[in-house]
Tab-separated table of C-alpha atoms in Angstrom:
chain	number	residue	atom	x	y	z
C	1	MET	CA	76.578	237.349	60.567
C	2	ILE	CA	78.484	234.848	58.468
C	3	ASP	CA	78.756	235.725	54.787
C	4	GLN	CA	78.590	232.438	52.891
C	5	GLY	CA	78.903	233.951	49.427
C	6	GLU	CA	75.483	232.734	48.380
C	7	ILE	CA	75.895	232.188	44.652
C	8	PRO	CA	75.292	229.115	42.483
C	9	GLN	CA	78.020	226.504	42.889
C	10	GLN	CA	80.157	225.786	39.850
C	11	THR	CA	80.730	222.293	38.505
C	12	GLU	CA	84.113	220.943	39.614
C	13	GLN	CA	85.993	217.664	39.365
C	14	PRO	CA	85.323	215.510	42.447
C	15	LEU	CA	88.154	215.170	44.949
C	16	THR	CA	89.760	211.790	45.539
C	17	PRO	CA	89.397	210.178	49.001
C	18	GLU	CA	93.014	211.148	49.749
C	19	GLN	CA	92.377	214.762	48.770
C	20	ILE	CA	89.234	214.847	50.890
C	21	ALA	CA	91.145	213.514	53.906
C	22	LYS	CA	93.851	216.145	53.429
C	23	THR	CA	91.267	218.920	53.101
C	24	ASP	CA	89.409	217.814	56.227
C	25	ALA	CA	92.700	217.787	58.130
C	26	ASP	CA	93.445	221.307	56.877
C	27	LEU	CA	90.082	222.597	58.098
C	28	THR	CA	90.624	220.959	61.490
C	29	THR	CA	93.987	222.716	61.744
C	30	LEU	CA	92.397	226.038	60.829
C	31	SER	CA	89.778	225.550	63.531
C	32	SER	CA	92.500	224.822	66.108
C	33	LEU	CA	94.413	227.951	65.108
C	34	THR	CA	91.233	230.039	65.173
C	35	THR	CA	90.436	228.806	68.688
C	36	PHE	CA	93.970	229.648	69.799
C	37	ALA	CA	93.717	233.117	68.268
C	38	GLN	CA	90.388	233.856	69.952
C	39	ALA	CA	91.751	232.744	73.329
C	40	ASN	CA	94.718	235.097	72.989
C	41	GLU	CA	93.141	238.338	71.793
C	42	SER	CA	94.395	237.625	68.279
C	43	VAL	CA	92.757	236.986	64.901
C	44	LEU	CA	93.486	234.267	62.355
C	45	GLU	CA	93.019	235.380	58.759
C	46	VAL	CA	92.780	232.683	56.088
C	47	THR	CA	94.314	233.668	52.747
C	48	GLY	CA	95.201	231.854	49.517
C	49	GLY	CA	93.048	229.166	47.950
C	50	TYR	CA	90.925	228.463	51.009
C	51	ALA	CA	89.968	232.147	51.153
C	52	VAL	CA	88.769	231.865	47.556
C	53	GLU	CA	86.602	228.860	48.471
C	54	SER	CA	85.027	230.795	51.351
C	55	HIS	CA	83.747	233.457	48.961
C	56	PHE	CA	81.752	230.776	47.138
C	57	GLY	CA	79.956	229.230	50.090
C	58	GLY	CA	82.893	227.332	51.581
C	59	ARG	CA	82.473	223.971	49.872
C	60	ILE	CA	85.915	222.688	48.876
C	61	THR	CA	85.966	222.368	45.106
C	62	ARG	CA	89.604	221.506	44.380
C	63	PRO	CA	92.746	220.151	46.052
C	64	HIS	CA	94.823	222.688	47.977
C	65	GLY	CA	98.586	222.396	48.160
C	66	ASP	CA	98.867	224.283	51.424
C	67	ILE	CA	97.229	226.413	54.076
C	68	ASP	CA	97.995	230.130	53.805
C	69	ALA	CA	97.147	232.282	56.800
C	70	VAL	CA	98.043	235.339	58.846
C	71	LEU	CA	97.882	235.382	62.638
C	72	TRP	CA	97.251	238.945	63.760
C	73	ILE	CA	98.717	238.767	67.259
C	74	ARG	CA	97.576	240.960	70.155
C	75	ASP	CA	100.914	242.823	70.240
C	76	ALA	CA	104.475	242.444	68.988
C	77	SER	CA	105.758	241.128	72.317
C	78	PHE	CA	103.531	238.051	71.961
C	79	GLU	CA	105.021	236.903	68.633
C	80	GLN	CA	107.686	234.473	69.862
C	81	GLU	CA	105.322	232.889	72.384
C	82	ALA	CA	102.578	232.648	69.762
C	83	GLN	CA	104.849	230.863	67.297
C	84	GLN	CA	105.904	228.394	69.990
C	85	ASN	CA	102.275	227.764	70.950
C	86	ILE	CA	101.443	227.125	67.302
C	87	SER	CA	104.250	224.572	67.135
C	88	ASP	CA	102.733	222.898	70.200
C	89	ILE	CA	99.326	222.774	68.496
C	90	PHE	CA	100.847	221.064	65.473
C	91	SER	CA	102.684	218.540	67.648
C	92	LYS	CA	99.338	217.232	68.921
C	93	GLU	CA	97.976	216.486	65.444
C	94	GLU	CA	98.238	213.152	63.661
C	95	THR	CA	100.181	214.795	60.851
C	96	ASN	CA	103.941	214.557	61.376
C	97	TRP	CA	104.607	218.272	61.070
C	98	GLN	CA	108.197	219.489	60.766
C	99	PRO	CA	109.328	223.142	60.763
C	100	TYR	CA	110.753	224.104	57.393
C	101	ASP	CA	113.296	226.767	56.534
C	102	ALA	CA	114.186	227.223	52.877
C	103	GLY	CA	116.431	230.177	53.569
C	104	LYS	CA	113.715	232.628	52.566
C	105	ASN	CA	114.775	234.992	55.359
C	106	LYS	CA	111.189	236.032	55.925
C	107	GLU	CA	110.449	237.961	59.073
C	108	HIS	CA	107.288	237.201	61.025
C	109	PHE	CA	106.908	233.920	59.176
C	110	ILE	CA	106.853	230.203	59.968
C	111	GLU	CA	106.365	227.224	57.677
C	112	PHE	CA	105.632	223.607	58.492
C	113	ARG	CA	105.573	220.621	56.147
C	114	GLU	CA	104.370	217.067	56.589
C	115	ASP	CA	107.190	214.551	56.903
C	116	ASP	CA	105.823	211.371	55.326
C	117	PRO	CA	108.138	209.505	52.904
C	118	SER	CA	105.232	207.260	51.866
C	119	LYS	CA	103.698	210.230	50.039
C	120	LYS	CA	105.855	210.435	46.954
C	121	GLU	CA	104.226	213.499	45.406
C	122	PHE	CA	104.992	216.804	47.105
C	123	LYS	CA	101.443	218.042	46.482
C	124	ASP	CA	100.066	215.133	48.503
C	125	ARG	CA	101.827	216.281	51.668
C	126	ARG	CA	100.326	218.851	53.993
C	127	ARG	CA	101.933	222.270	54.297
C	128	ILE	CA	101.169	225.521	56.120
C	129	GLU	CA	102.668	228.972	55.634
C	130	LEU	CA	101.792	231.354	58.449
C	131	TYR	CA	102.674	235.015	58.951
C	132	THR	CA	102.515	236.559	62.429
C	133	PHE	CA	101.885	240.297	62.495
C	134	ASP	CA	100.919	242.810	65.177
C	135	LYS	CA	97.139	243.258	65.292
C	136	ALA	CA	97.637	247.034	65.235
C	137	GLY	CA	98.009	246.691	61.453
C	138	ILE	CA	95.000	244.439	60.876
C	139	ARG	CA	92.865	245.081	57.823
C	140	THR	CA	89.114	244.722	57.344
C	141	LEU	CA	88.045	241.082	57.585
C	142	ARG	CA	84.775	239.224	57.230
C	143	LYS	CA	83.494	236.121	58.958
C	144	MET	CA	82.936	233.303	56.448
C	145	VAL	CA	82.819	229.501	56.516
C	146	LEU	CA	84.611	226.515	55.026
C	147	VAL	CA	82.734	223.230	54.832
C	148	ASP	CA	84.323	219.810	55.368
C	149	SER	CA	83.288	216.512	53.776
C	150	LYS	CA	80.838	215.792	56.620
C	151	GLY	CA	79.073	219.101	56.104
C	152	GLU	CA	80.502	220.698	59.244
C	153	LYS	CA	81.056	224.429	58.906
C	154	HIS	CA	84.325	225.929	60.116
C	155	GLU	CA	84.180	229.664	60.774
C	156	VAL	CA	87.092	231.632	59.300
C	157	MET	CA	88.034	235.257	58.867
C	158	VAL	CA	88.961	236.392	55.359
C	159	ALA	CA	89.583	239.654	53.553
C	160	PRO	CA	86.860	241.153	51.334
C	161	ILE	CA	86.733	239.709	47.831
C	162	GLU	CA	88.478	242.727	46.295
C	163	MET	CA	91.482	242.203	48.565
C	164	THR	CA	91.529	238.496	47.724
C	165	VAL	CA	91.644	239.466	44.049
C	166	ALA	CA	94.382	242.002	44.776
C	167	ASN	CA	96.533	239.327	46.415
C	168	ILE	CA	96.368	237.165	43.286
C	169	ILE	CA	96.984	240.060	40.910
C	170	ARG	CA	100.083	241.047	42.903
C	171	ILE	CA	101.413	237.501	42.433
C	172	ILE	CA	100.742	237.582	38.688
C	173	ASN	CA	102.426	241.003	38.357
C	174	ARG	CA	105.417	240.133	40.546
C	175	PRO	CA	108.688	240.974	38.744
C	176	GLU	CA	110.786	237.915	37.946
C	177	GLU	CA	113.863	239.318	39.692
C	178	GLU	CA	111.855	239.809	42.885
C	179	ARG	CA	110.478	236.284	42.698
C	180	ILE	CA	113.976	234.821	42.347
C	181	ARG	CA	115.518	237.061	45.009
C	182	ARG	CA	112.833	236.216	47.574
C	183	ARG	CA	112.592	232.558	46.463
C	184	LEU	CA	108.900	232.820	45.745
C	185	ARG	CA	106.894	230.463	43.590
C	186	GLU	CA	105.936	231.167	39.990
C	187	THR	CA	102.430	232.107	38.938
C	188	ASN	CA	100.500	228.952	38.078
C	189	ASP	CA	97.254	227.858	36.448
C	190	THR	CA	95.512	227.734	39.821
C	191	ASP	CA	96.188	231.456	40.364
C	192	ARG	CA	94.704	232.260	36.977
C	193	ALA	CA	91.679	229.993	37.525
C	194	ASP	CA	91.017	231.480	40.971
C	195	LEU	CA	91.253	235.004	39.557
C	196	LYS	CA	88.832	234.203	36.748
C	197	LYS	CA	86.412	232.679	39.248
C	198	LEU	CA	86.622	235.598	41.709
C	199	ILE	CA	86.021	238.369	39.197
C	200	SER	CA	82.892	236.512	38.013
C	201	HIS	CA	81.451	236.690	41.551
C	202	PRO	CA	78.334	238.918	41.594
C	203	LYS	CA	79.646	240.730	44.678
C	204	PHE	CA	82.957	241.643	43.057
C	205	SER	CA	83.410	245.294	42.061
C	206	LYS	CA	86.239	246.266	39.732
C	207	ASN	CA	86.040	249.888	40.873
C	208	LYS	CA	86.325	248.862	44.516
C	209	TYR	CA	89.240	246.609	43.608
C	210	LEU	CA	91.063	249.473	41.857
C	211	GLN	CA	90.559	251.709	44.878
C	212	THR	CA	91.839	248.949	47.172
C	213	MET	CA	94.926	248.303	45.060
C	214	ALA	CA	95.653	252.015	44.577
C	215	SER	CA	95.558	252.576	48.344
C	216	TYR	CA	97.956	249.669	48.825
C	217	LEU	CA	100.347	251.046	46.201
C	218	VAL	CA	100.366	254.508	47.811
C	219	HIS	CA	101.103	252.914	51.184
C	220	LYS	CA	103.814	250.648	49.738
C	221	SER	CA	105.505	253.622	48.035
C	222	GLY	CA	105.696	255.500	51.328
C	223	GLY	CA	103.678	258.303	49.794
C	224	SER	CA	105.930	258.829	46.778
C	225	LEU	CA	103.063	257.849	44.479
C	226	THR	CA	100.128	260.194	44.074
C	227	GLU	CA	96.620	258.752	44.136
C	228	GLU	CA	96.350	259.390	40.401
C	229	GLN	CA	99.630	257.556	39.695
C	230	ALA	CA	98.620	254.684	41.954
C	231	MET	CA	95.263	254.339	40.226
C	232	ALA	CA	96.994	254.219	36.830
C	233	GLU	CA	99.379	251.522	38.124
C	234	ALA	CA	96.445	249.555	39.583
C	235	GLU	CA	94.697	249.683	36.212
C	236	ALA	CA	97.872	248.544	34.429
C	237	GLN	CA	98.290	245.598	36.818
C	238	TRP	CA	94.632	244.667	36.329
C	239	ASN	CA	94.959	244.726	32.541
C	240	PHE	CA	98.108	242.590	32.611
C	241	ALA	CA	96.546	239.998	34.933
C	242	ILE	CA	93.305	239.809	32.968
C	243	GLY	CA	95.379	239.302	29.850
C	244	GLN	CA	96.817	236.154	31.423
C	245	ILE	CA	93.414	234.469	31.832
């Protein structure tokens, strides 16, 4: 069953025709990647802003700077072939995709950006950031939908709402030295707006979020954190993030 996050839609600024065209192209790309994943015993997980939209019924309510996703591949030996196949998928689209390497030195990661000098603003160009991980480590996902401007529904897999919240809170709590070292972007107003929107969702549970984040922190620490310490850290990160909105 597809969970469409059946809650009242919030009033948003309408998208421009250019933004609508970009969004529709993004959803078409996601459908192509999902089809590829299904044909190869893999799973495409949508993350980032599009994941947020899926929790609210899937209608696109704002412009999105990029597509964020994780391809959970059938096994580690398939990674190189999968990344090449993804490049082949992009080459067949109308968008002039070019692989991009900013020296981030990220493993299991590929990034493509639209090469179109006529689009002067960076935000107007299409971009996708895709991680490729072994499916053995896949987390719980739910089938949701995103809806294009013609009303067509695109099935996507996303993490539960508490994990989506956790992803944003980790960004907001990221130490500045880590952000600079890994060449990651700064927290922005969109992160804060998405967080505020998600925690207002009637299906969101703060207690479930804290349990989710605490489990992640224990895992990340390699077991050096106790459950009690991890829960205290999760609460501290929550309080800091909520203080930013």
